CSV table of C-alpha atoms and ligand atoms in Angstrom, one decimal:
chain,number,residue,atom,x,y,z
A,111,MET,CA,0.0,0.0,0.0
A,112,LYS,CA,1.4,3.4,-1.0
A,113,THR,CA,0.3,6.7,0.4
A,114,LEU,CA,0.9,9.7,-1.9
A,115,ILE,CA,0.4,13.4,-1.4
A,116,ILE,CA,-0.8,15.3,-4.4
A,117,THR,CA,-0.5,19.0,-3.8
A,118,GLY,CA,-2.8,21.4,-5.6
A,119,GLY,CA,-5.2,18.5,-6.3
A,120,ALA,CA,-8.2,20.8,-6.2
A,121,GLY,CA,-6.9,22.9,-9.1
A,122,PHE,CA,-7.1,22.4,-12.8
A,123,ILE,CA,-4.4,19.9,-13.6
A,124,GLY,CA,-4.2,18.5,-10.1
A,125,SER,CA,-7.8,17.4,-10.1
A,126,HIS,CA,-7.2,15.4,-13.3
A,127,VAL,CA,-4.1,13.8,-11.7
A,128,VAL,CA,-6.0,13.0,-8.5
A,129,ARG,CA,-8.9,11.4,-10.4
A,130,LEU,CA,-6.6,9.3,-12.5
A,131,PHE,CA,-4.6,8.0,-9.5
A,132,VAL,CA,-7.7,7.4,-7.3
A,133,ASN,CA,-9.4,5.4,-10.1
A,134,LYS,CA,-6.4,3.6,-11.4
A,135,TYR,CA,-4.7,2.7,-8.1
A,136,PRO,CA,-7.4,1.5,-5.7
A,137,ASP,CA,-4.7,0.2,-3.3
A,138,TYR,CA,-3.0,3.6,-3.0
A,139,GLN,CA,-4.1,6.2,-0.5
A,140,ILE,CA,-4.3,9.5,-2.3
A,141,ILE,CA,-4.1,12.6,-0.1
A,142,ASN,CA,-5.1,15.8,-1.9
A,143,LEU,CA,-3.3,18.6,0.0
A,144,ASP,CA,-4.6,22.0,-1.1
A,145,ALA,CA,-5.1,25.4,0.5
A,146,LEU,CA,-8.2,26.1,-1.7
A,147,THR,CA,-7.1,29.4,-3.0
A,148,TYR,CA,-9.4,31.2,-5.5
A,149,ALA,CA,-8.1,28.5,-8.0
A,150,GLY,CA,-8.9,25.5,-5.9
A,151,ASN,CA,-12.3,23.9,-6.2
A,152,LEU,CA,-13.3,20.7,-4.6
A,153,ALA,CA,-16.3,20.5,-7.0
A,154,ASN,CA,-13.7,19.4,-9.5
A,155,LEU,CA,-13.5,16.1,-7.6
A,156,SER,CA,-17.1,15.5,-6.7
A,157,ASP,CA,-17.2,12.3,-8.6
A,158,ILE,CA,-14.4,10.7,-6.5
A,159,GLU,CA,-14.7,12.5,-3.2
A,160,ASN,CA,-16.3,9.5,-1.5
A,161,CYS,CA,-13.8,6.9,-2.8
A,162,PRO,CA,-12.2,5.0,0.2
A,163,ASN,CA,-8.7,5.6,-1.1
A,164,TYR,CA,-9.1,9.4,-1.3
A,165,ARG,CA,-8.7,12.0,1.4
A,166,PHE,CA,-8.6,15.8,1.3
A,167,ILE,CA,-6.4,17.9,3.7
A,168,LYS,CA,-6.8,21.6,3.7
A,169,ALA,CA,-3.3,23.0,4.2
A,170,ASP,CA,-1.2,25.9,3.0
A,171,ILE,CA,2.3,24.9,1.8
A,172,THR,CA,3.7,28.2,2.9
A,173,ASN,CA,3.0,27.0,6.5
A,174,ALA,CA,6.0,24.8,7.3
A,175,GLU,CA,4.5,23.7,10.7
A,176,ALA,CA,1.3,22.5,9.1
A,177,ILE,CA,3.2,20.6,6.4
A,178,ASN,CA,5.6,19.0,8.8
A,179,LYS,CA,2.6,17.8,10.9
A,180,ILE,CA,1.0,16.1,7.9
A,181,PHE,CA,4.3,14.3,7.2
A,182,SER,CA,4.7,13.2,10.8
A,183,GLU,CA,1.1,12.0,11.2
A,184,ASN,CA,1.1,10.0,8.0
A,185,THR,CA,3.6,7.6,6.4
A,186,ILE,CA,4.1,9.3,3.0
A,187,ASP,CA,5.7,7.3,0.2
A,188,GLY,CA,5.6,9.9,-2.6
A,189,VAL,CA,4.8,13.5,-3.4
A,190,ILE,CA,3.5,14.8,-6.7
A,191,HIS,CA,3.8,18.6,-6.3
A,192,LEU,CA,1.4,20.8,-8.3
A,193,ALA,CA,0.3,23.4,-5.9
A,194,ALA,CA,1.3,26.8,-7.2
A,195,GLU,CA,0.2,30.3,-8.1
A,196,SER,CA,-0.1,29.7,-11.8
A,197,HIS,CA,-1.4,32.8,-13.7
A,198,VAL,CA,1.2,35.0,-15.4
A,199,ASP,CA,-1.1,38.1,-15.3
A,200,ARG,CA,-1.5,37.8,-11.5
A,201,SER,CA,2.3,37.4,-11.1
A,202,ILE,CA,2.7,40.8,-12.8
A,203,THR,CA,0.4,42.5,-10.3
A,204,ASP,CA,1.3,40.4,-7.2
A,205,PRO,CA,4.7,38.8,-7.5
A,206,LEU,CA,5.2,38.2,-3.8
A,207,SER,CA,2.4,35.6,-3.6
A,208,PHE,CA,4.2,33.7,-6.3
A,209,ILE,CA,7.5,33.8,-4.4
A,210,ASN,CA,5.7,32.7,-1.2
A,211,THR,CA,3.8,29.7,-2.7
A,212,ASN,CA,6.0,28.6,-5.5
A,213,ILE,CA,9.4,29.0,-3.9
A,214,ILE,CA,8.9,29.0,-0.1
A,215,GLY,CA,6.1,26.5,-0.3
A,216,THR,CA,8.2,24.2,-2.4
A,217,VAL,CA,11.1,24.4,0.0
A,218,ASN,CA,8.7,23.6,2.9
A,219,LEU,CA,7.6,20.5,1.1
A,220,LEU,CA,11.2,19.5,0.3
A,221,ASN,CA,12.2,19.9,3.9
A,222,ALA,CA,9.2,18.0,5.2
A,223,ALA,CA,9.9,15.1,2.8
A,224,LYS,CA,13.7,15.1,3.5
A,225,ASP,CA,13.2,15.0,7.3
A,226,ALA,CA,10.5,12.4,7.2
A,227,TRP,CA,12.3,10.1,4.8
A,228,LYS,CA,16.0,10.4,5.9
A,229,GLY,CA,15.4,7.6,8.5
A,230,CYS,CA,14.8,5.1,5.8
A,231,ASN,CA,17.6,6.6,3.6
A,232,PHE,CA,14.9,7.6,1.1
A,233,GLU,CA,14.3,4.0,0.2
A,234,GLY,CA,11.3,3.6,-2.1
A,235,LYS,CA,10.4,7.3,-1.9
A,236,ARG,CA,9.8,9.9,-4.7
A,237,PHE,CA,9.4,13.6,-4.9
A,238,TYR,CA,8.0,14.6,-8.3
A,239,HIS,CA,7.8,18.3,-9.0
A,240,ILE,CA,5.5,19.5,-11.8
A,241,SER,CA,6.7,22.5,-13.7
A,242,THR,CA,6.2,24.5,-16.8
A,243,ASP,CA,8.0,25.1,-20.2
A,244,GLU,CA,7.9,28.9,-19.3
A,245,VAL,CA,11.1,28.4,-17.3
A,246,TYR,CA,13.0,28.2,-20.6
A,247,GLY,CA,12.0,31.7,-21.6
A,248,SER,CA,10.7,32.7,-25.0
A,249,LEU,CA,11.5,31.3,-28.5
A,250,GLY,CA,11.8,33.1,-31.8
A,251,ASP,CA,10.3,31.7,-35.0
A,252,GLU,CA,12.5,28.7,-35.0
A,253,GLY,CA,13.6,26.0,-32.5
A,254,PHE,CA,12.2,24.1,-29.5
A,255,PHE,CA,12.7,23.8,-25.8
A,256,TYR,CA,14.8,20.7,-24.9
A,257,GLU,CA,15.6,19.4,-21.4
A,258,THR,CA,19.1,20.9,-21.9
A,259,THR,CA,17.8,24.4,-22.9
A,260,PRO,CA,19.3,26.9,-20.4
A,261,TYR,CA,16.7,28.5,-18.0
A,262,ASP,CA,15.8,32.1,-19.0
A,263,PRO,CA,12.5,32.8,-17.2
A,264,LYS,CA,11.0,36.2,-18.1
A,265,SER,CA,7.9,36.7,-15.9
A,266,PRO,CA,7.6,36.6,-12.1
A,267,TYR,CA,5.6,33.4,-12.5
A,268,SER,CA,8.2,31.6,-14.6
A,269,ALA,CA,11.0,33.0,-12.5
A,270,SER,CA,9.4,31.6,-9.4
A,271,LYS,CA,8.8,28.2,-11.0
A,272,ALA,CA,12.4,28.2,-12.3
A,273,SER,CA,13.6,28.9,-8.8
A,274,SER,CA,11.6,26.0,-7.4
A,275,ASP,CA,12.9,23.7,-10.1
A,276,HIS,CA,16.5,24.6,-9.1
A,277,LEU,CA,15.7,24.0,-5.5
A,278,VAL,CA,14.2,20.6,-6.2
A,279,ARG,CA,17.4,19.5,-8.1
A,280,ALA,CA,19.6,21.0,-5.3
A,281,TYR,CA,17.8,18.8,-2.7
A,282,LEU,CA,18.8,15.7,-4.8
A,283,ASN,CA,22.3,16.9,-5.2
A,284,THR,CA,22.8,18.0,-1.6
A,285,TYR,CA,20.7,15.7,0.5
A,286,GLY,CA,20.0,12.8,-1.9
A,287,LEU,CA,16.3,13.4,-1.9
A,288,PRO,CA,14.9,11.3,-4.8
A,289,THR,CA,13.5,14.0,-7.1
A,290,ILE,CA,12.1,14.1,-10.7
A,291,VAL,CA,11.0,17.2,-12.6
A,292,SER,CA,8.8,17.6,-15.6
A,293,ASN,CA,8.2,20.8,-17.6
A,294,CYS,CA,4.9,20.9,-19.6
A,295,SER,CA,3.5,23.3,-22.2
A,296,ASN,CA,0.1,25.1,-22.0
A,297,ASN,CA,-2.7,22.8,-20.8
A,298,TYR,CA,-6.4,23.1,-21.8
A,299,GLY,CA,-9.5,21.1,-20.9
A,300,PRO,CA,-12.4,20.8,-18.3
A,301,ASN,CA,-12.1,22.5,-14.9
A,302,GLN,CA,-9.6,25.2,-15.9
A,303,PHE,CA,-10.2,28.5,-14.0
A,304,PRO,CA,-11.7,31.0,-16.4
A,305,GLU,CA,-8.9,33.6,-16.2
A,306,LYS,CA,-6.8,31.5,-18.7
A,307,LEU,CA,-7.3,32.0,-22.4
A,308,ILE,CA,-9.4,29.0,-23.5
A,309,PRO,CA,-12.1,28.9,-20.7
A,310,LEU,CA,-12.2,32.7,-20.5
A,311,PHE,CA,-12.9,32.9,-24.2
A,312,ILE,CA,-15.4,30.1,-24.2
A,313,ASN,CA,-17.4,31.8,-21.5
A,314,ASN,CA,-17.1,35.2,-23.2
A,315,ILE,CA,-18.2,33.8,-26.6
A,316,LYS,CA,-21.2,32.2,-24.9
A,317,THR,CA,-22.2,35.3,-23.1
A,318,LYS,CA,-21.3,37.6,-26.0
A,319,LYS,CA,-18.7,39.6,-24.1
A,320,PRO,CA,-15.6,41.1,-25.8
A,321,LEU,CA,-12.6,38.7,-26.4
A,322,PRO,CA,-9.6,40.6,-25.2
A,323,VAL,CA,-6.6,39.7,-27.5
A,324,TYR,CA,-3.3,40.9,-26.1
A,325,GLY,CA,-1.2,42.8,-28.6
A,326,LYS,CA,-1.6,41.5,-32.2
A,327,GLY,CA,-2.6,37.9,-31.2
A,328,ASP,CA,0.6,36.6,-32.8
A,329,ASN,CA,2.1,34.9,-29.7
A,330,ILE,CA,2.4,31.2,-30.1
A,331,ARG,CA,1.6,28.5,-27.5
A,332,ASP,CA,1.9,24.7,-27.7
A,333,TRP,CA,-1.4,23.3,-26.4
A,334,LEU,CA,-1.9,19.9,-24.6
A,335,PHE,CA,-5.1,18.3,-23.4
A,336,VAL,CA,-5.0,18.1,-19.6
A,337,VAL,CA,-5.7,14.4,-19.4
A,338,ASP,CA,-2.7,13.7,-21.6
A,339,HIS,CA,-0.6,15.7,-19.1
A,340,ALA,CA,-2.1,13.6,-16.3
A,341,ARG,CA,-1.2,10.4,-18.2
A,342,ALA,CA,2.4,11.6,-18.6
A,343,ILE,CA,2.6,12.4,-14.9
A,344,ASP,CA,1.4,8.9,-14.0
A,345,LEU,CA,4.1,7.4,-16.3
A,346,ILE,CA,6.9,9.6,-15.1
A,347,PHE,CA,6.0,9.1,-11.4
A,348,HIS,CA,6.1,5.3,-11.8
A,349,GLN,CA,8.8,4.8,-14.5
A,350,GLY,CA,10.8,8.0,-14.7
A,351,GLU,CA,14.4,8.0,-13.5
A,352,ILE,CA,15.3,9.8,-10.3
A,353,GLY,CA,17.3,12.9,-11.1
A,354,GLU,CA,15.9,13.2,-14.7
A,355,THR,CA,13.9,16.0,-16.2
A,356,TYR,CA,11.2,15.3,-18.8
A,357,ASN,CA,9.6,17.8,-21.2
A,358,ILE,CA,5.9,17.2,-22.0
A,359,GLY,CA,4.2,19.0,-24.9
A,360,GLY,CA,1.5,18.8,-27.5
A,361,ASP,CA,3.4,19.2,-30.8
A,362,ASN,CA,0.5,21.6,-31.4
A,363,GLU,CA,1.5,25.2,-31.9
A,364,TRP,CA,-1.1,27.9,-32.5
A,365,THR,CA,-0.9,31.7,-32.7
A,366,ASN,CA,-3.4,33.0,-30.2
A,367,LEU,CA,-5.5,34.6,-33.0
A,368,ASP,CA,-5.8,31.4,-35.0
A,369,LEU,CA,-6.8,29.5,-31.9
A,370,ILE,CA,-9.4,32.1,-31.0
A,371,LEU,CA,-10.8,32.0,-34.6
A,372,LYS,CA,-11.0,28.2,-34.4
A,373,LEU,CA,-12.8,28.5,-31.0
A,374,CYS,CA,-15.3,31.0,-32.5
A,375,GLU,CA,-16.0,28.7,-35.4
A,376,ILE,CA,-16.6,25.7,-33.2
A,377,MET,CA,-18.8,27.7,-30.9
A,378,ASP,CA,-20.9,29.3,-33.7
A,379,LYS,CA,-21.8,25.8,-34.8
A,380,LYS,CA,-22.6,24.5,-31.3
A,381,LEU,CA,-24.6,27.6,-30.3
A,382,ASN,CA,-26.4,27.7,-33.7
A,383,ARG,CA,-25.1,31.1,-34.5
A,384,ALA,CA,-24.5,32.5,-38.0
A,385,SER,CA,-21.0,31.5,-39.2
A,386,GLY,CA,-18.6,34.3,-38.3
A,387,GLU,CA,-20.8,35.9,-35.7
A,388,SER,CA,-18.6,35.3,-32.6
A,389,LYS,CA,-15.4,36.5,-34.2
A,390,ASN,CA,-16.9,40.0,-34.2
A,391,LEU,CA,-16.3,39.9,-30.4
A,392,ILE,CA,-12.5,40.0,-30.8
A,393,THR,CA,-11.1,43.1,-29.2
A,394,TYR,CA,-7.4,44.0,-29.4
A,395,VAL,CA,-6.2,45.2,-26.0
A,396,LYS,CA,-2.9,46.4,-24.6
A,397,ASP,CA,-0.2,43.7,-24.7
A,398,ARG,CA,0.8,41.8,-21.5
A,399,ALA,CA,4.0,43.3,-20.0
A,400,GLY,CA,7.0,41.2,-21.1
A,401,HIS,CA,4.8,38.9,-23.1
A,402,ASP,CA,6.7,35.7,-24.2
A,403,LYS,CA,6.5,35.3,-27.9
A,404,ARG,CA,6.6,31.6,-28.5
A,405,TYR,CA,6.8,28.3,-26.5
A,406,ALA,CA,7.4,25.0,-28.3
A,407,ILE,CA,8.4,21.7,-26.6
A,408,ASP,CA,10.4,18.9,-27.9
A,409,PHE,CA,9.2,15.8,-26.0
A,410,SER,CA,11.2,13.2,-27.8
A,411,LYS,CA,13.1,12.2,-24.6
A,412,LEU,CA,9.8,11.2,-22.9
A,413,ASN,CA,8.6,9.5,-26.0
A,414,ALA,CA,11.8,7.5,-26.4
A,415,ALA,CA,12.1,6.7,-22.7
A,416,LEU,CA,8.5,5.9,-21.7
A,417,GLY,CA,6.6,5.8,-25.0
A,418,TRP,CA,4.3,8.8,-24.1
A,419,LYS,CA,2.7,10.9,-26.8
A,420,PRO,CA,-0.5,13.0,-26.9
A,421,SER,CA,-3.6,10.9,-27.5
A,422,LEU,CA,-6.0,13.5,-28.8
A,423,ASN,CA,-5.6,15.9,-31.7
A,424,PHE,CA,-6.5,19.5,-31.0
A,425,GLU,CA,-9.8,19.6,-32.9
A,426,GLU,CA,-11.1,16.7,-30.8
A,427,GLY,CA,-9.7,18.1,-27.6
A,428,LEU,CA,-11.2,21.6,-28.2
A,429,GLU,CA,-14.6,20.1,-29.1
A,430,LEU,CA,-14.6,18.0,-25.9
A,431,THR,CA,-13.5,21.1,-23.9
A,432,VAL,CA,-16.2,23.4,-25.4
A,433,ASP,CA,-18.8,20.7,-24.8
A,434,TRP,CA,-17.7,20.3,-21.2
A,435,TYR,CA,-18.0,24.1,-20.4
A,436,LEU,CA,-21.4,24.3,-22.2
A,437,ASN,CA,-22.7,21.3,-20.3
A,438,ASN,CA,-21.4,22.5,-16.9
A,439,VAL,CA,-23.0,25.9,-16.6
A,440,ASP,CA,-23.3,25.5,-12.8
A,441,TRP,CA,-19.5,24.9,-12.5
A,442,MET,CA,-18.8,28.1,-14.4
A,443,GLU,CA,-21.3,30.2,-12.6
A,444,ASN,CA,-20.1,29.0,-9.2
A,445,VAL,CA,-16.5,29.7,-10.1
A,446,ILE,CA,-17.3,33.2,-11.4
A,447,SER,CA,-19.5,34.1,-8.4
A,448,GLY,CA,-16.9,32.8,-5.9
A,449,GLU,CA,-19.7,30.9,-4.2
A,450,TYR,CA,-17.9,27.6,-4.4
A,451,GLU,CA,-15.0,28.9,-2.5
A,452,LYS,CA,-17.0,30.1,0.5
A,453,TYR,CA,-19.1,26.9,0.5
A,454,TYR,CA,-16.3,24.4,0.3
A,455,THR,CA,-14.0,26.2,2.6
A,456,LYS,CA,-16.8,26.1,5.3
A,457,GLN,CA,-17.5,22.5,4.7
A,458,TYR,CA,-13.9,21.2,4.9
A,459,VAL,CA,-12.3,23.4,7.5
A,460,ASN,CA,-11.1,21.5,10.5
A,461,ARG,CA,-11.6,18.1,8.8
B,650,LIG,P1,-4.3,26.1,-10.8
B,650,LIG,O1,-4.0,27.5,-10.5
B,650,LIG,O2,-5.5,25.7,-11.5
B,650,LIG,O3,-4.3,25.2,-9.4
B,650,LIG,C1,-3.4,25.4,-8.4
B,650,LIG,C2,-3.9,24.7,-7.1
B,650,LIG,O4,-2.9,24.9,-6.1
B,650,LIG,C3,-5.2,25.2,-6.6
B,650,LIG,O5,-6.0,24.1,-6.2
B,650,LIG,C4,-4.8,26.0,-5.3
B,650,LIG,O6,-5.8,26.0,-4.3
B,650,LIG,C5,-3.5,25.3,-4.9
B,650,LIG,N1,-2.6,26.2,-4.1
B,650,LIG,C6,-2.2,27.4,-4.5
B,650,LIG,N2,-1.5,28.0,-3.5
B,650,LIG,C7,-1.4,27.0,-2.5
B,650,LIG,C8,-0.7,26.9,-1.3
B,650,LIG,N3,0.0,28.0,-0.8
B,650,LIG,N4,-0.8,25.8,-0.5
B,650,LIG,C9,-1.6,24.8,-1.0
B,650,LIG,N5,-2.2,24.8,-2.2
B,650,LIG,C10,-2.1,25.9,-2.9
B,650,LIG,O7,-3.0,25.5,-11.5
B,650,LIG,P2,-2.8,24.5,-12.7
B,650,LIG,O8,-3.0,25.2,-14.0
B,650,LIG,O9,-3.6,23.3,-12.4
B,650,LIG,O10,-1.3,24.2,-12.5
B,650,LIG,C11,-0.8,23.1,-11.6
B,650,LIG,C12,0.7,23.0,-11.7
B,650,LIG,O11,1.1,22.7,-13.0
B,650,LIG,C13,1.4,24.3,-11.3
B,650,LIG,O12,2.6,24.0,-10.6
B,650,LIG,C14,1.8,24.9,-12.7
B,650,LIG,O13,3.0,25.7,-12.6
B,650,LIG,C15,2.0,23.7,-13.5
B,650,LIG,N6,1.8,23.9,-15.0
B,650,LIG,C16,0.6,24.4,-15.4
B,650,LIG,C17,0.4,24.5,-16.8
B,650,LIG,C18,-0.9,25.0,-17.3
B,650,LIG,O14,-1.0,25.2,-18.5
B,650,LIG,N7,-1.9,25.3,-16.5
B,650,LIG,C19,1.4,24.0,-17.7
B,650,LIG,C20,2.6,23.5,-17.2
B,650,LIG,C21,2.7,23.4,-15.8
B,651,LIG,P1,-2.7,32.1,-20.6
B,651,LIG,O1,-3.9,31.2,-20.8
B,651,LIG,O2,-2.8,33.1,-19.6
B,651,LIG,O3,-1.4,31.1,-20.5
B,651,LIG,P2,0.2,31.6,-20.5
B,651,LIG,O4,0.3,33.0,-20.3
B,651,LIG,O5,0.7,30.8,-19.3
B,651,LIG,O6,0.7,31.1,-21.8
B,651,LIG,O7,-2.5,32.8,-22.0
B,651,LIG,C1,-2.3,32.1,-23.2
B,651,LIG,C2,-2.0,33.1,-24.3
B,651,LIG,O8,-3.1,33.9,-24.5
B,651,LIG,C3,-0.9,34.1,-23.9
B,651,LIG,O9,-0.1,34.4,-25.1
B,651,LIG,C4,-1.6,35.3,-23.4
B,651,LIG,C5,-2.9,35.3,-24.3
B,651,LIG,N1,-4.1,35.9,-23.7
B,651,LIG,C6,-4.8,36.9,-24.4
B,651,LIG,O10,-4.5,37.3,-25.5
B,651,LIG,N2,-5.9,37.4,-23.8
B,651,LIG,C7,-6.3,37.0,-22.5
B,651,LIG,O11,-7.4,37.5,-22.0
B,651,LIG,C8,-5.6,35.9,-21.9
B,651,LIG,C9,-6.0,35.5,-20.5
B,651,LIG,C10,-4.5,35.4,-22.5
């Protein structure tokens, strides 16, 4: 029997990882450790919340004492660390929250794992840190990010994630803590907080609000369906080599504008609107400060080592995603109203 902590399990990617592990590994105990910030939503996990191998613990990773207590009260075999402040625009207006959660929070977890596991000399233990391709900086028209690409983060978000990646590797080098890191491209899919491009634009198209395109809309992102990221995390956690870094990507580059036009086209059909109606909502707004031009991941190492590749093409993934948001109106309304946060915080506090 294995007991794993998945941090940030109430968030977008974390909830898909928790669901996959709870369903696929009935003899594991999965602890979802999450502070339930504005981005954390236990409604993302309502389908598995009563499973006997699932437990939620409300805790803030910036609180070292609380984290140490969880490690001393439970025998933890592995950590999959996703908890983070994750939105670039918020990092521009409030960098300190990113430093606190992404850097200090990560160090608190590393310390707790190191102290709890040193007695058994780290035998059978694993600390897996989930990171982003944004640590590599910004690409021009050509080239890809490889695991060997030097770090060159350019936003407070990516700089805080880069710092946490360095610290994770330093704990392996210095203390022998068995760590693995993966760096993934932009995710999309169900349960993403509607401040990120795709869910925000789906909701704005639906409600006929302006679609705020930063700059000229010519920035490029490499999009991956969130369940494919969760599959990669499962493989890397179980079969990845300690000390290695794995890039995960979609092989799926889109300029923001082309992606938005595609989304408008899909939604016009689904909402029975005249073809071309929704694209009239596109509004060009001031560019994001320091906006990274292009991200593109080379994931051939992961493909060669563990046989992973994306399972869905983008059209299928986008259709599934649009359908999910259109069919889950209550989820969107609760998230936007902030009601879910109050409700779930009250329910789970002190549990
Ligand atoms: P998210 O913002 O949707 O979720 C973050 C979760 O972490 C939330 O549930 C939140 O409550 C929790 N959290 C935040 N601060 C916390 C704290 N101090 N203590 C405990 N819990 C806290 O983020 P996401 O998009 O699901 O990203 C998850 C991870 O994957 C992050 O580490 C992010 O850097 C990384 N990542 C994201 C993407 C992407 O496209 N979204 C791509 C690559 C990597
Ligand atoms: P986002 O979803 O915030 O992810 P990231 O910044 O981590 O890549 O943004 C994706 C792209 O879409 C990015 O180039 C910024 C752009 N964007 C807009 O043009 N308008 C918006 O309202 C948002 C949220 C993003």
